[in-house]
CSV table of C-alpha atoms in Angstrom, one decimal:
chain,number,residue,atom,x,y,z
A,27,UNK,CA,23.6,12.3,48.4
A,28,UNK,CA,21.6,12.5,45.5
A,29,UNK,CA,20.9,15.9,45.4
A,30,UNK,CA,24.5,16.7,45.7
A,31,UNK,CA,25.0,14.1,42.5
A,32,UNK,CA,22.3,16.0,40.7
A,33,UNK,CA,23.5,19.2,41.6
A,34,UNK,CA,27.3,18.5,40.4
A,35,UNK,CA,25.8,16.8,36.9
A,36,UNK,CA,24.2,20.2,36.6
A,37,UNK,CA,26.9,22.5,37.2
A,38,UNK,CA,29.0,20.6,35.0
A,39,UNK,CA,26.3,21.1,32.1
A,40,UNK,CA,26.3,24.5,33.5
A,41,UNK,CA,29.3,26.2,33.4
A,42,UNK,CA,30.1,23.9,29.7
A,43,UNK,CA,27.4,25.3,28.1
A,44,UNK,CA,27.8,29.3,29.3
A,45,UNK,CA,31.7,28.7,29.3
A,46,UNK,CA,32.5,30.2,32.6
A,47,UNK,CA,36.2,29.0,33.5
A,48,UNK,CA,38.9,28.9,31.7
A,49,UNK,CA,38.6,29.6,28.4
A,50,UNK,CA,37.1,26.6,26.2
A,51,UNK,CA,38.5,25.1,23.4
A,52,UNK,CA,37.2,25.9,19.9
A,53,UNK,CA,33.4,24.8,18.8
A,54,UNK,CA,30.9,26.0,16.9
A,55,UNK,CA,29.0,29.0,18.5
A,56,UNK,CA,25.5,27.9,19.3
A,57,UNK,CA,22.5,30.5,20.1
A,58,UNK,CA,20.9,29.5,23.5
A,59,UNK,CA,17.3,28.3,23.7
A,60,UNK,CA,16.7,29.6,27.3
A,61,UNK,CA,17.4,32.6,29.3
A,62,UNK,CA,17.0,31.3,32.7
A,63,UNK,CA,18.2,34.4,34.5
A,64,UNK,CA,19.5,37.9,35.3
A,65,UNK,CA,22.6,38.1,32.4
A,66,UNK,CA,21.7,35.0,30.8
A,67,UNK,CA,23.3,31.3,31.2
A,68,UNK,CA,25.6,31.5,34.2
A,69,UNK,CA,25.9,35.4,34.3
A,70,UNK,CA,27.8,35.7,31.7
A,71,UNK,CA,25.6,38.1,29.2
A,72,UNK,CA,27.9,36.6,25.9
A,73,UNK,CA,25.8,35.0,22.9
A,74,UNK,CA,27.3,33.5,20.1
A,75,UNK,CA,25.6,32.1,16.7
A,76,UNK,CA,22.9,34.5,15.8
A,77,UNK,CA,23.0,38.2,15.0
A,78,UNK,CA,20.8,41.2,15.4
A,79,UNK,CA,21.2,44.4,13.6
A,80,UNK,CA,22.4,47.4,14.9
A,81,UNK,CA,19.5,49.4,14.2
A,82,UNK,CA,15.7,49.4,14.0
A,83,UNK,CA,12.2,51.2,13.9
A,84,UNK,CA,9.2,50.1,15.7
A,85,UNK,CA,8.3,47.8,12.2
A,86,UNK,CA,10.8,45.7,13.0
A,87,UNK,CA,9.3,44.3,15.8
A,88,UNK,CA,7.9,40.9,15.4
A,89,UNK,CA,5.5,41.8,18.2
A,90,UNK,CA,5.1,44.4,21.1
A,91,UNK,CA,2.7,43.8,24.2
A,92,UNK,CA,2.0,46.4,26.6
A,93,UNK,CA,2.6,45.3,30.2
A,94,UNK,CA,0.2,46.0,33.3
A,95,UNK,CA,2.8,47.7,35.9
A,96,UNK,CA,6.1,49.1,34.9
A,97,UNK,CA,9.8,47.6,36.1
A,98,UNK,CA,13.5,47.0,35.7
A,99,UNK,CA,13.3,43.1,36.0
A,100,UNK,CA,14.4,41.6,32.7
A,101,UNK,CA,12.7,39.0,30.6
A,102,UNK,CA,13.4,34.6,31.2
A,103,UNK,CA,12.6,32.2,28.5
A,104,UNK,CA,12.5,28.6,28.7
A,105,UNK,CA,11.2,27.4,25.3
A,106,UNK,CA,8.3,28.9,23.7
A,107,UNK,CA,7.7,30.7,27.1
A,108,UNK,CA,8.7,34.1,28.2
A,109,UNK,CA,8.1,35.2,31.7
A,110,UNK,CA,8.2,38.7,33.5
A,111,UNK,CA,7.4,40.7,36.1
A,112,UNK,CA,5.6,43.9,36.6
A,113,UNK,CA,4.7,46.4,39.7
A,114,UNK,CA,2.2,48.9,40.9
A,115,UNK,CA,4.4,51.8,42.6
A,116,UNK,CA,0.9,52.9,44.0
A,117,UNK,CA,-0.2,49.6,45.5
A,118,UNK,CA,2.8,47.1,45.2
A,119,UNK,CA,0.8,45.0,43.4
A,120,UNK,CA,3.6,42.6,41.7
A,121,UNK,CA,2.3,40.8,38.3
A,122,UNK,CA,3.6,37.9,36.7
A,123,UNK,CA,3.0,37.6,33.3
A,124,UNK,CA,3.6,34.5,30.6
A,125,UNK,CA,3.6,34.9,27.3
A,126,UNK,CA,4.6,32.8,24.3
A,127,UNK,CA,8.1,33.7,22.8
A,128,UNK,CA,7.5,33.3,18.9
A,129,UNK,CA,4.1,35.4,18.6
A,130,UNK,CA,3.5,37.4,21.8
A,131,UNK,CA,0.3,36.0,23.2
A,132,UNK,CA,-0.4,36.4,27.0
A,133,UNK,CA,-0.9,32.8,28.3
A,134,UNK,CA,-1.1,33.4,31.8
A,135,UNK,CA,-1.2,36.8,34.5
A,136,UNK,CA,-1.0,36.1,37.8
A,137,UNK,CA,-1.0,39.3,40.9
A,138,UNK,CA,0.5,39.0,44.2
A,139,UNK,CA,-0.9,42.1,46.4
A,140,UNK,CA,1.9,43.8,48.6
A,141,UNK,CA,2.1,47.2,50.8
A,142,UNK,CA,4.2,50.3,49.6
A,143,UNK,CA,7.2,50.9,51.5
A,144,UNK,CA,10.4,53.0,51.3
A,145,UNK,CA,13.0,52.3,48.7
A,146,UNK,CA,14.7,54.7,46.5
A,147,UNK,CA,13.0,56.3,43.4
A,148,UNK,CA,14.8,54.8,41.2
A,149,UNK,CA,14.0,51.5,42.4
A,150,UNK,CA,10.7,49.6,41.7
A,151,UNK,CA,8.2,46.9,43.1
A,152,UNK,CA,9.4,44.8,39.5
A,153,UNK,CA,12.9,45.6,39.9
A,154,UNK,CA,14.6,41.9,40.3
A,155,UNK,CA,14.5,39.4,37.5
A,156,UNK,CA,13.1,36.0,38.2
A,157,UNK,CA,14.9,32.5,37.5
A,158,UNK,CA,14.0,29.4,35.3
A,159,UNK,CA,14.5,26.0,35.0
A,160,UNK,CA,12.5,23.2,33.0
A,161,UNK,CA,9.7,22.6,35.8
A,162,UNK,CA,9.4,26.2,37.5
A,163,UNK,CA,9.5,29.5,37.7
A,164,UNK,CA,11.1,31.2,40.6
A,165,UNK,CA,10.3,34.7,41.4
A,166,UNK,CA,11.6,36.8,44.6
A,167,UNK,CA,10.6,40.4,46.3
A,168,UNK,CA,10.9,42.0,49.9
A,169,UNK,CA,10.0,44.7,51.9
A,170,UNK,CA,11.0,45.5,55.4
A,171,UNK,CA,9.0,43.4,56.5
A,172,UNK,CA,9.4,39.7,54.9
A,173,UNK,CA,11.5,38.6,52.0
A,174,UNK,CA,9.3,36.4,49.7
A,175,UNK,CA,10.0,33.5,47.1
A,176,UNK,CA,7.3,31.8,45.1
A,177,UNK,CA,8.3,29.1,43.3
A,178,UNK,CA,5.3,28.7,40.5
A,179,UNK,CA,4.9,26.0,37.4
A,180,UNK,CA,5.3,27.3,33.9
A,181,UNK,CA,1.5,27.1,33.5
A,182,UNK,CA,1.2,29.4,36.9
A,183,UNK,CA,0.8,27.4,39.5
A,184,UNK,CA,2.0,28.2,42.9
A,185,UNK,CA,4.0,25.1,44.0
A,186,UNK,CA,5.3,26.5,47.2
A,187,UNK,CA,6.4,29.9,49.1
A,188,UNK,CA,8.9,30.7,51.3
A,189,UNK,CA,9.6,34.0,54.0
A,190,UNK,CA,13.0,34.1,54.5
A,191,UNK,CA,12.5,37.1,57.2
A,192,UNK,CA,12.5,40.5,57.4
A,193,UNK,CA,14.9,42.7,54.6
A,194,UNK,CA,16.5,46.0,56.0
A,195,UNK,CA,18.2,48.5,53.6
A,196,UNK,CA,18.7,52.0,52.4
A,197,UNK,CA,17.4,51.7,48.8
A,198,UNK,CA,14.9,48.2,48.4
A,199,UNK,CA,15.4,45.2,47.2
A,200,UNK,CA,17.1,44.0,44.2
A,201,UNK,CA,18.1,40.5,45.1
A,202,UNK,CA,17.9,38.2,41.8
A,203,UNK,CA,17.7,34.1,42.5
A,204,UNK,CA,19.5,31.8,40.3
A,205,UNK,CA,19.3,27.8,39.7
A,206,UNK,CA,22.2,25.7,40.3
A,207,UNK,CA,21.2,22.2,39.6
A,208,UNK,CA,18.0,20.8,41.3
A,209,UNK,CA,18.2,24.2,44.5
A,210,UNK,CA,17.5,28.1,44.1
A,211,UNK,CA,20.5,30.4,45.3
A,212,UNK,CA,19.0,33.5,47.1
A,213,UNK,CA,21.8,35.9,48.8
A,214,UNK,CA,20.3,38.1,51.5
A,215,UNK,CA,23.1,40.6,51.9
A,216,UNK,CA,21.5,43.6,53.8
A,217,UNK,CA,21.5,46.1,56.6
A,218,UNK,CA,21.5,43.5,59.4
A,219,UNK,CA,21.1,39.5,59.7
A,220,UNK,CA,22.4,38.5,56.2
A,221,UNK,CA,22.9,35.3,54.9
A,222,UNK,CA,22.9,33.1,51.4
A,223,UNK,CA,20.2,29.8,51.4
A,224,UNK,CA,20.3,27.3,48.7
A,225,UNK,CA,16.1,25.8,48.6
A,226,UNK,CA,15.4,22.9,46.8
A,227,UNK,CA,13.8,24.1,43.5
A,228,UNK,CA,10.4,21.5,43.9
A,229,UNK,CA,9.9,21.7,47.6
A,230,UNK,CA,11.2,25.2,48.8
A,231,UNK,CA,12.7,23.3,51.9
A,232,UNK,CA,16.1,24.8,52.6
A,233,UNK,CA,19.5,23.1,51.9
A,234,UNK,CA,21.4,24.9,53.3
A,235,UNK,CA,21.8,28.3,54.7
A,236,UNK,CA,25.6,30.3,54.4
A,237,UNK,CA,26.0,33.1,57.1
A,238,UNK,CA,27.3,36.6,56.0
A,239,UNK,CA,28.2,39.5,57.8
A,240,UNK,CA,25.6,42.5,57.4
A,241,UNK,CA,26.5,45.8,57.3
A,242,UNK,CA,25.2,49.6,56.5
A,243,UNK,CA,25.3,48.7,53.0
A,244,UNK,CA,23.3,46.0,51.2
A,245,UNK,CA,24.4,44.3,48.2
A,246,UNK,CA,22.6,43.4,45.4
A,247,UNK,CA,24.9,40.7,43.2
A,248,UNK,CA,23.4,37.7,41.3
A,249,UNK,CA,26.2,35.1,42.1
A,250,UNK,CA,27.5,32.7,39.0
A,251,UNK,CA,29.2,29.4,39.1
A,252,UNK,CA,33.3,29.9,38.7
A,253,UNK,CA,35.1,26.4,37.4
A,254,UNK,CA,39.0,26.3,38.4
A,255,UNK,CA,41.6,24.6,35.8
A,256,UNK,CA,40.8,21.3,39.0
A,257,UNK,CA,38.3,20.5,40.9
A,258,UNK,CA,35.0,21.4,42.1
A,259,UNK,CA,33.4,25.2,40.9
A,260,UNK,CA,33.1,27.8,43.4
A,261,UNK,CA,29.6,29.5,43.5
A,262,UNK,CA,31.2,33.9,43.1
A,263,UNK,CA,29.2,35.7,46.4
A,264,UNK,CA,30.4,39.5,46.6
A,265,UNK,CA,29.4,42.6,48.8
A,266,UNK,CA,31.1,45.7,50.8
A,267,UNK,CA,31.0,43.7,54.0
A,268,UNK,CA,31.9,40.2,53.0
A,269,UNK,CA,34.5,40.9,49.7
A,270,UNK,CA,34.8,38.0,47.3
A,271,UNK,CA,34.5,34.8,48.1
A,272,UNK,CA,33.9,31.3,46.7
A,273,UNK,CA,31.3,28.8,47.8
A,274,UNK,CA,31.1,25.2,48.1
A,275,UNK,CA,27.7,25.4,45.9
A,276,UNK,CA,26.5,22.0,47.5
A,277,UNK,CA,26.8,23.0,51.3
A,278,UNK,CA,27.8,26.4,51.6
A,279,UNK,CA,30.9,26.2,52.8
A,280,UNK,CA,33.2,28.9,52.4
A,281,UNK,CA,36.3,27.5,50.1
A,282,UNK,CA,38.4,31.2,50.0
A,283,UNK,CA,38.1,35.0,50.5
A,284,UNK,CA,39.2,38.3,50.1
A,285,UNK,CA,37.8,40.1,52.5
A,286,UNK,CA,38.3,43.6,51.7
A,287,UNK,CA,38.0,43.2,48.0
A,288,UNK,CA,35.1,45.6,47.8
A,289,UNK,CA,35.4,48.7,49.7
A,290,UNK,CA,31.8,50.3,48.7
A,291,UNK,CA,28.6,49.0,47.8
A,292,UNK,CA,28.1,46.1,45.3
A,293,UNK,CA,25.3,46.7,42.9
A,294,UNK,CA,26.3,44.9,39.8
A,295,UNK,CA,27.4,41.5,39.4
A,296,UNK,CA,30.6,39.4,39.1
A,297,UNK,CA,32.1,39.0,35.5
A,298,UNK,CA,33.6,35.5,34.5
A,299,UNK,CA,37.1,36.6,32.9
A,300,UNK,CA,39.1,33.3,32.2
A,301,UNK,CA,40.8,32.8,35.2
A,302,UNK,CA,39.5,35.9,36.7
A,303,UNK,CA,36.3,37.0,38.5
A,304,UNK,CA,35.6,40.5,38.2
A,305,UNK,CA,33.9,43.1,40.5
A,306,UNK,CA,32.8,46.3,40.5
A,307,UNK,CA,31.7,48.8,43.7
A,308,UNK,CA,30.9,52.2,43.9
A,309,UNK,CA,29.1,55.1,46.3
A,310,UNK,CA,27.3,57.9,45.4
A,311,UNK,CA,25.8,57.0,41.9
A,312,UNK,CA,28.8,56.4,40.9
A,313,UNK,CA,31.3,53.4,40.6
A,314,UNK,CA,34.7,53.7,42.5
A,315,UNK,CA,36.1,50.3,41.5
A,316,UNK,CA,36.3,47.6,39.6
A,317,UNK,CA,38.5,44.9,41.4
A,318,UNK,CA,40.0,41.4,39.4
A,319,UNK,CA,40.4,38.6,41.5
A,320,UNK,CA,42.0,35.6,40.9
A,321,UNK,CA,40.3,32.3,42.7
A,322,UNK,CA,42.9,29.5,43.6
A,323,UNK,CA,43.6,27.2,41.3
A,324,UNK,CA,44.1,23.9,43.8
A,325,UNK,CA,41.3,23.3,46.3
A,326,UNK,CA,42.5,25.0,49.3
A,327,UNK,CA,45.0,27.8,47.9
A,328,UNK,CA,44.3,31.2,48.4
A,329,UNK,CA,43.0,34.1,46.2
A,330,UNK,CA,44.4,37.0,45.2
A,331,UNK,CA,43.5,40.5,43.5
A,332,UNK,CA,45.1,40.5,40.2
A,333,UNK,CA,44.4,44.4,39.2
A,334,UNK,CA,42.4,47.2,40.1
A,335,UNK,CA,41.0,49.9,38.1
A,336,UNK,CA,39.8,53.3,39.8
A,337,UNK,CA,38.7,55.3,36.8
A,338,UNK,CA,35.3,55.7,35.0
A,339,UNK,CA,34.2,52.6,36.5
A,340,UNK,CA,30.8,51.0,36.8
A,341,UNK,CA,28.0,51.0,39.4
A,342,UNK,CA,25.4,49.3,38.5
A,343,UNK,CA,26.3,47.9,35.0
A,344,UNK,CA,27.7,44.5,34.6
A,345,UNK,CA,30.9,44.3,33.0
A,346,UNK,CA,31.7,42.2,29.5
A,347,UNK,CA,34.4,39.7,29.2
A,348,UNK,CA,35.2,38.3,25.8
A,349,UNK,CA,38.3,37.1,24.5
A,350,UNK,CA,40.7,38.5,26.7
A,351,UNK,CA,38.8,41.8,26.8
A,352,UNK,CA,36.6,43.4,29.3
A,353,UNK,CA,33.8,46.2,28.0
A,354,UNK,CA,33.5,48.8,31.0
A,355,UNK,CA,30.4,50.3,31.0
A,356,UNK,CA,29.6,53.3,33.2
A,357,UNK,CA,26.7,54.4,34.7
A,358,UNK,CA,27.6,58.0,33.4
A,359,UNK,CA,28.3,56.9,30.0
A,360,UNK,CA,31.9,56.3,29.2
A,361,UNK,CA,33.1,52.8,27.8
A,362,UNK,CA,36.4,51.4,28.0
A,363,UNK,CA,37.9,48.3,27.0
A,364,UNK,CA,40.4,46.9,28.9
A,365,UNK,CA,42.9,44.1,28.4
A,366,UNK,CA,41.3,41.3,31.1
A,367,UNK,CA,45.1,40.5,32.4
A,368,UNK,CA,46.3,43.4,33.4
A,369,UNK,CA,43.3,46.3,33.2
A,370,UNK,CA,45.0,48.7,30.8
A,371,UNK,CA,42.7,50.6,29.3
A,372,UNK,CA,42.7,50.4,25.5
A,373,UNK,CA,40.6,52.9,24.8
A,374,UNK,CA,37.8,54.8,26.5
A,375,UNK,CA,34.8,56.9,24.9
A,376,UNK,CA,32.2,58.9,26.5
A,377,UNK,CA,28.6,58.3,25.1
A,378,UNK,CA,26.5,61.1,26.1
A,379,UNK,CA,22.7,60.2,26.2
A,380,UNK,CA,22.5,60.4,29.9
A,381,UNK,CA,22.5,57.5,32.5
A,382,UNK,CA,23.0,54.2,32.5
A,383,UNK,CA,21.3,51.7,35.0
A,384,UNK,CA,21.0,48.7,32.4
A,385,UNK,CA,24.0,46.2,31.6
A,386,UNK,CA,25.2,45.6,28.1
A,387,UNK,CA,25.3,42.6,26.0
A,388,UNK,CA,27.4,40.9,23.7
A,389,UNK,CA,25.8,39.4,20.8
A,390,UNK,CA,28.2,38.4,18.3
A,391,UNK,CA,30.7,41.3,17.7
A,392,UNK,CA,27.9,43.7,19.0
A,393,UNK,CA,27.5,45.2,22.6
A,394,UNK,CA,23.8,46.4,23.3
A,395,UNK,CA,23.0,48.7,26.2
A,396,UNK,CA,20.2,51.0,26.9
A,397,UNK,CA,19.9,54.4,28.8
A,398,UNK,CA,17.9,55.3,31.2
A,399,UNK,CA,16.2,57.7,28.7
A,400,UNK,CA,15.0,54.6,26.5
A,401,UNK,CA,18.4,55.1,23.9
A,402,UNK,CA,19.6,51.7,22.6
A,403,UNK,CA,23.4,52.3,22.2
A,404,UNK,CA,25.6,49.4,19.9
A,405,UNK,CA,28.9,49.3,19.3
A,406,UNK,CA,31.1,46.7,18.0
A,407,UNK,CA,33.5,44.7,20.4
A,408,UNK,CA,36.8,45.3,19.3
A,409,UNK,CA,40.3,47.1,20.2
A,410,UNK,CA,38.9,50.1,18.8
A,411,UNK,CA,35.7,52.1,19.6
A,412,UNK,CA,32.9,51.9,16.9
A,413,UNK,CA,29.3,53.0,17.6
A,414,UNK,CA,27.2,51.3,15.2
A,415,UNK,CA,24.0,52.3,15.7
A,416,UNK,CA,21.3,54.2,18.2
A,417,UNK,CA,18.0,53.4,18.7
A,418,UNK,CA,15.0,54.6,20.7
A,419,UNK,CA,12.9,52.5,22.8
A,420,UNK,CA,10.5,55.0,23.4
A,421,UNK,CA,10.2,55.2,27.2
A,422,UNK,CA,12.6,55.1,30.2
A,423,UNK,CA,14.3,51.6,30.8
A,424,UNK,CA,16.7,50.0,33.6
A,425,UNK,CA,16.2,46.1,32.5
A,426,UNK,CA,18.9,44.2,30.5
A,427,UNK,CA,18.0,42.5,27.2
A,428,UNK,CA,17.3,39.1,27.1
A,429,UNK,CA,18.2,36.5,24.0
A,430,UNK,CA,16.6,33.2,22.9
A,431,UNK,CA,15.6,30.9,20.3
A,432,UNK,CA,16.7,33.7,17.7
A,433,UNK,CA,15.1,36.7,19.1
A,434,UNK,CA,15.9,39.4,21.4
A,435,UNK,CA,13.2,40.3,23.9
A,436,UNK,CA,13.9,44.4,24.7
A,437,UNK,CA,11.6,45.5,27.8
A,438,UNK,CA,11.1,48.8,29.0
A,439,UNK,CA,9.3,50.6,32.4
A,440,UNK,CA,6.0,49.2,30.8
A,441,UNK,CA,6.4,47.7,27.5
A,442,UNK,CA,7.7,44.0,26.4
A,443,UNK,CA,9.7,44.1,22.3
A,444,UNK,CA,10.6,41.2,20.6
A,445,UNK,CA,12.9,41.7,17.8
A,446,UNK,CA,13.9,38.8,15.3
A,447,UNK,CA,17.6,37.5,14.8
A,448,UNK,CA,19.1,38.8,11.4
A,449,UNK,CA,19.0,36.0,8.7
């Protein structure tokens, strides 16, 4: 009982804090202080109360570090610490790093040896971004033969590891955990026995463990925490073979579905739009559908899909929702805004600058995204398109910004950027 106590006083902060329901009523913006996973608090990849400018030289940097593998796993901050991840594609050799946030000074490194094995190129041994929260780091990775999570201290200590079995798919791992209160949410949505655990963040012991259906194509969606206008929040779970559905976060249960929400792969994750949940599936390299669903409102109603929209959607991006607008962000480039209640398209611009694998983020009025090329793109949130600046990075990059305690923290295949709010 008391974990479930703990873990309900924590959604609660939660999903307040990252405003993931309906929308909240006016405050005064406030920059967060930790980036505790893949999108930021709760997914939702929106930060309010600082600005950055929308563009810069290498000068600008308040400091730069070169890392020891390259990787598409973002940056987490808790405090003064920033963690992340690197990999050898020779050896597998995955590295955790620790460094401190203000001046860029390596506190810690710590290696994991692995074995090479099949995944696409475009993948990498560093390509999922670890989780945070005040005690530990949690850090995942999998190959066809075990699926691994290492739950380690903030000063690097290994407090416990867990195989969760062997991971089948046609392209590698790219599974991020998330925290939810005092357990670790891992989905395991691949090409045979899936399932979703919830481990208790200090023991690794499992909670519980959600079966899935598995299917020819993995999935590879960081879930978030959904708060209806009553009762309990859902925990968001989405792939080809299961749809959407919402999760009892304490035990697992299944609470509603829509099976056949997502008729292709899921690669990016599910965007928090008022009373919306938004998802987006493609095949091919490129995405086929973005699909808004709308959870029940009363505990035990049923959910519904509110709108679909078929062109120039995303793949692997994440999609923006901010004030009754959703930023659409192709992988080949084209940005649209829709209207969040209905999907009409507002406007839609294509980019050029090649492919993007990255997702954007909001920072004030300003969307950032990068191309696989290294080319910062930012534009300005709004009913009509405005590219504000362009910047270059300098080498190839997959991984999302991260933002905390007034700085952005930009990494790319093998270099780490920290670049200071505006004043």
């Amino acid at each position: 009982m008391r974990h479930i106590l703990l873990m309900a006083a924590a959604v609660g902060l939660v999903l307040a804090a990252a405003a993931a329901g309906a929308p909240a009523q006016a405050q005064e913006p406030k920059p967060p202080e930790n980036w505790p996973r893949f999108l930021g608090p709760n997914g939702r990849a929106v930060v309010q109360g600082v600005t950055f400018p929308a563009t810069w030289t290498n000068a600008d940097y308040a400091w730069t570090a070169d890392l020891p593998g390259g990787g598409h796993s973002s940056a987490v901050v808790w405090g003064d610490r920033l963690f992340i991840t690197s990999g050898d594609q020779k050896t597998a050799t995955r590295t955790i790093q620790c460094y401190r946030a203000a001046e860029g000074t390596l506190v810690w490194t710590k290696a994991y040896s692995g074995s090479p094995c099949r995944q696409n190129s475009l993948n990498a041994y560093a390509a999922t971004t670890p989780a945070l929260d005040a005690e530990r780091l949690y850090v995942s990775w999998a190959t066809p033969e075990r699926y691994i999570v290492v739950a380690l201290t903030h000063a690097g200590d290994e407090v416990w590891r867990l195989d969760l079995g062997p991971w089948k798919s046609q392209h590698g791992y790219g599974q991020s955990p998330m925290v939810v209160g005092d357990t670790v949410i891992l989905t395991n949505d691949q090409q045979g026995p899936s399932f979703i655990v919830a481990l208790d963040a200090a023991t690794g012991k499992m909670r519980w463990k959600a079966g899935r259906p598995g299917k020819e194509k993995a999935a590879y969606a960081v879930p978030c925490l959904f708060q209806p206008p009553t009762g309990s929040p859902y925990l968001i779970v989405m792939s080809k073979a299961a749809g959407v559905a919402g999760l009892d976060p304490a035990t697992g249960r299944q609470l509603w579905q829509v099976p056949d929400a997502m008729p292709e792969r899921v690669v990016s994750s599910p965007t928090l739009a008022g009373d919306l949940v938004l998802g987006t599936c493609g095949t091919g390299g490129r995405g086929r559908h973005v699909v808004a669903v709308r959870p029940p409102a009363l505990p035990g109603g049923q959910a519904e899909v509110a709108w679909t929209v078929t062109k120039n959607a995303p793949y692997v991006p994440t999609s923006i929702w901010h004030k009754g607008r959703v930023l659409l962000w192709s992988d080949k480039g084209v940005v649209s805004c829709v209207k969040a209640d209905s999907g009409d398209v507002i406007w839609s611009e294509r980019l050029g600058g090649g492919t993007y694998y990255a997702s954007p983020i909001l920072v004030g009025d300003k969307v950032y995204n990068t191309s696989t090329k290294g080319k910062m793109v930012v534009l300005k949130m709004g009913d009509a398109f405005e590219r504000l600046g362009d910047v270059d990075l300098g080498e190839k990059c997959h991984a999302t910004p991260a933002v905390a305690g007034g700085r952005m923290f930009l990494r790319t295949w093998s270099r780490l950027m920290c670049l200071p709010a505006e004043k």
